[in-house]
Amino acid sequence: MVTIPKSLCMLGAALLLACTSADEPDTRSTSSESRAEDAGVMDAAKPHYEPAYADSRFQDPYVDSDEWRDEPVRHRYVHGGFKDTEARFSIYFPPEDKYAGRFFQYILPVSGNEHAITHPEYPDPSYTIGFAVDSGAYLVETNGGKLDFLPAADLDVTLWRTSAAVAEYSRVLANTYYPKRGAHRPYGYAWGGSGGAFKTIACIESTQGVWDGAVPFIHATPVALPNDFTVQAHAMRVLRSKLPAIVDAIDPGGSGDMYAGLNDDERAALHEVTAMGFPPDAWFNHRATSFGYTGVLASLLDSVILLDGSYFEDFWKLPGYLGHDQPQALEKYRVHRETSIVAAYTPEQVVAMGMPLSLSAGQPANAHIPAGFRVKDLPQGDLQGASIKVLCGAATGAVVYVAGVFEDVLNVGYGQGFQALADVQPGDRVEIDNSVYLAVQTYHRHQVPSSEYHVYDQYRDAQGAPRYPQRKVPITSLFNQSGMMTGKFSGKLIVVESLMDEIAFAWQADWYRARVAKMLADQLDGAYRLWYVEKAMHTPPKDPRQGLKPGIATRVINYGAVLQQALRDLAAWVEKGEAPAESTAYEVVDGQIHVPPTAAERKGVQPVVTLTANGAARAEVHVGQPVTFDAVIEVPPAAGKVVAAEWDFEGEGDFPVQSELKPSARVELTRQYTFSAPGTYFPALRASTHKTGDANTPYARIQNLGRVRVVVTP
């Protein structure tokens, strides 16, 4: 058996305090009320809970921090771990009068961080303490069993074993902290996205009785790595100069022909990536996508080299590989040069210079590793993905990959053995070479999986045989040694998938649904839902503009509210037998997910917004000439009511104009706006719905967008 290298952490980012007994909580607090609450717990008879799950690795739990906090809402914070392991956890308990006998457990994509809930990366995430308290739940998170972002030698430790051990121990603590409730087994629900979705599914497929249900979101398939990254990288290289025109064609009021003006190679690349599932609507954010996912791919490249190193020679030498068959197509992109390090910058310094961090460089455990380099005589050309190999000095042999270039700083993502980069010094010689990155961009063509993965049909001939030479090393299956995603699980699942997801392509949720359907047969509707979310990418926008014009918030919604509703509906489904909204209706066409145009047909939980400008998707007016905007907002059956409608006519992303409305399942709106300067604008209407029609709550307000184009001339 081939062992997965530790750099595969992207499938799946602590302080050790003085240890005290779990039965002797630290009662330090900021108020007499909190001291009284702690004293009450200490004096009460403590109910007993006998865990249903036992793990020999996690036998001795401890609590090293236990305190009441008042922000963002009143809750009891508990931190601890398991002795003789790297496992750590944070748990956030509501006051007893807010507790309804359940917990929500957030599963992070990568290991090494049990503090994500109090330091969220994205705005208004689904895992807020306020949301949990409002839902009668306590929150649980772990570091995945590791103090760093690398997986454990035993992959199950980071996939599900640590999470299971902490889930069960949280029940022991809940019985201690909620004596008035008596002995009880809290219901448990796990949720996680991307690599965390893999882990969430592994959790519920690998255990019995630990969790009652789960909400995996934006999940991929077992063959996603590295193929989703490589096909995306190939398209971005070939199409880079044409992407603005592609975006203009598919934006509202555009030509609709994204292939217009492309040469044969460009058309082929766009067709390939689209047929593999990349959503064309997501190309508007190609610069951020290019940086972000090159940084992630950097964490996989060394593993591919280790497991299938001969590929990177065969690519350039053997028939059937792009490097051999069409070397002229790659020649203009080739970069290979030796130079020297002028300066190395830590992640903190990179951020201070106003640059982003790659996913690996942004992990807390890597704060001392350089995240950026300045080199002497920066090579010309496209350096995206190029390797930087240290040729001399204490870090000789260390390799890092260029995620992006910002002015003259090479912003990097880490590969195998990246820890040695801490010893890089100015003057060290380095080799910059993009041959590996160019070669890996078509690796997916040589790793064609079984016929159940229909998007790979483009790489098969009429008889179903692969059109390209196939590698003897099954990389994709090695990346999935855990055997997860069988479709067999205990409890109930609500899957949430984004239609504009640029890396976990939307069809991949349909693939898993087919596996679940095979296992559950006619019982599918009693245990599984799949909700597709329109106008949502892999991650929510961090700010309303994100350096884009129009602002990203006019294109992309935050799907966190859908996750919040999914967790609440999951709890009602398990605890009360109340079935959630039906799965989204859809069909798969050439790798793309298509949903019906109306809310009644589409189902799911998200509203459908239809917007026109002067009666069409595009309006052309003069400065000072008013434009009439008409909108219809519809909510799917049993999914709630429209509670808010916000307008952004200038495309800034701030939605400054709100319409007054009475909560209803269908809302019609008309608004006029006059533009004062010439230009091309993309006005947007953002609608929010709530299941009970509560217009005041900040939680579970599900969004969608309508967009149009207005061309204003003098």
CSV table of N, CA, C and O in Angstrom, one decimal, residues 36 41 45 137 168 172 228 263 294 330 391 496 522 550 661 687:
chain,number,residue,atom,x,y,z
A,36,ALA,N,-22.0,32.8,40.4
A,36,ALA,CA,-23.1,32.1,41.0
A,36,ALA,C,-23.5,30.9,40.1
A,36,ALA,O,-23.8,29.9,40.6
A,41,VAL,N,-23.5,24.9,39.5
A,41,VAL,CA,-23.1,23.7,38.9
A,41,VAL,C,-22.2,22.8,39.8
A,41,VAL,O,-22.4,21.6,39.9
A,45,ALA,N,-26.0,17.9,42.1
A,45,ALA,CA,-25.7,16.5,41.8
A,45,ALA,C,-25.5,16.4,40.3
A,45,ALA,O,-26.3,16.9,39.5
A,137,ALA,N,-28.6,25.2,21.1
A,137,ALA,CA,-27.5,24.3,21.0
A,137,ALA,C,-26.2,24.8,21.5
A,137,ALA,O,-26.0,26.0,21.6
A,168,GLU,N,-18.5,12.9,21.9
A,168,GLU,CA,-19.0,12.1,23.0
A,168,GLU,C,-18.6,12.7,24.4
A,168,GLU,O,-19.4,12.7,25.3
A,172,VAL,N,-20.7,14.3,28.0
A,172,VAL,CA,-20.4,14.1,29.4
A,172,VAL,C,-20.4,15.5,30.1
A,172,VAL,O,-21.0,15.6,31.1
A,228,ASP,N,-9.7,18.5,-10.2
A,228,ASP,CA,-10.4,19.8,-10.2
A,228,ASP,C,-9.5,21.0,-10.3
A,228,ASP,O,-9.8,22.0,-11.0
A,263,ASN,N,-9.7,31.3,-30.3
A,263,ASN,CA,-9.1,30.5,-31.3
A,263,ASN,C,-9.4,29.0,-30.9
A,263,ASN,O,-10.0,28.7,-29.9
A,294,THR,N,-4.1,28.1,-7.0
A,294,THR,CA,-2.7,27.7,-7.2
A,294,THR,C,-2.0,27.4,-5.9
A,294,THR,O,-1.2,26.5,-5.8
A,330,LEU,N,3.1,25.4,-25.5
A,330,LEU,CA,3.6,25.6,-24.1
A,330,LEU,C,4.9,26.5,-24.1
A,330,LEU,O,5.3,27.0,-23.1
A,391,LEU,N,18.9,26.2,-3.8
A,391,LEU,CA,20.1,25.4,-4.3
A,391,LEU,C,21.2,25.4,-3.4
A,391,LEU,O,22.2,24.6,-3.6
A,496,VAL,N,-25.7,20.8,1.1
A,496,VAL,CA,-25.8,22.1,0.5
A,496,VAL,C,-24.7,22.3,-0.5
A,496,VAL,O,-23.5,22.1,-0.1
A,522,ASP,N,-35.8,3.2,-1.7
A,522,ASP,CA,-37.1,3.9,-1.5
A,522,ASP,C,-37.1,4.7,-0.2
A,522,ASP,O,-38.1,5.4,0.1
A,550,PRO,N,-18.3,45.4,-11.1
A,550,PRO,CA,-19.0,45.7,-9.9
A,550,PRO,C,-18.6,44.9,-8.7
A,550,PRO,O,-17.9,43.9,-8.8
A,661,LEU,N,-41.7,46.2,2.7
A,661,LEU,CA,-42.6,45.1,2.2
A,661,LEU,C,-43.2,44.4,3.4
A,661,LEU,O,-42.6,44.4,4.5
A,687,ALA,N,-32.6,39.7,-2.3
A,687,ALA,CA,-33.7,39.3,-1.5
A,687,ALA,C,-33.3,38.4,-0.4
A,687,ALA,O,-32.4,37.6,-0.5
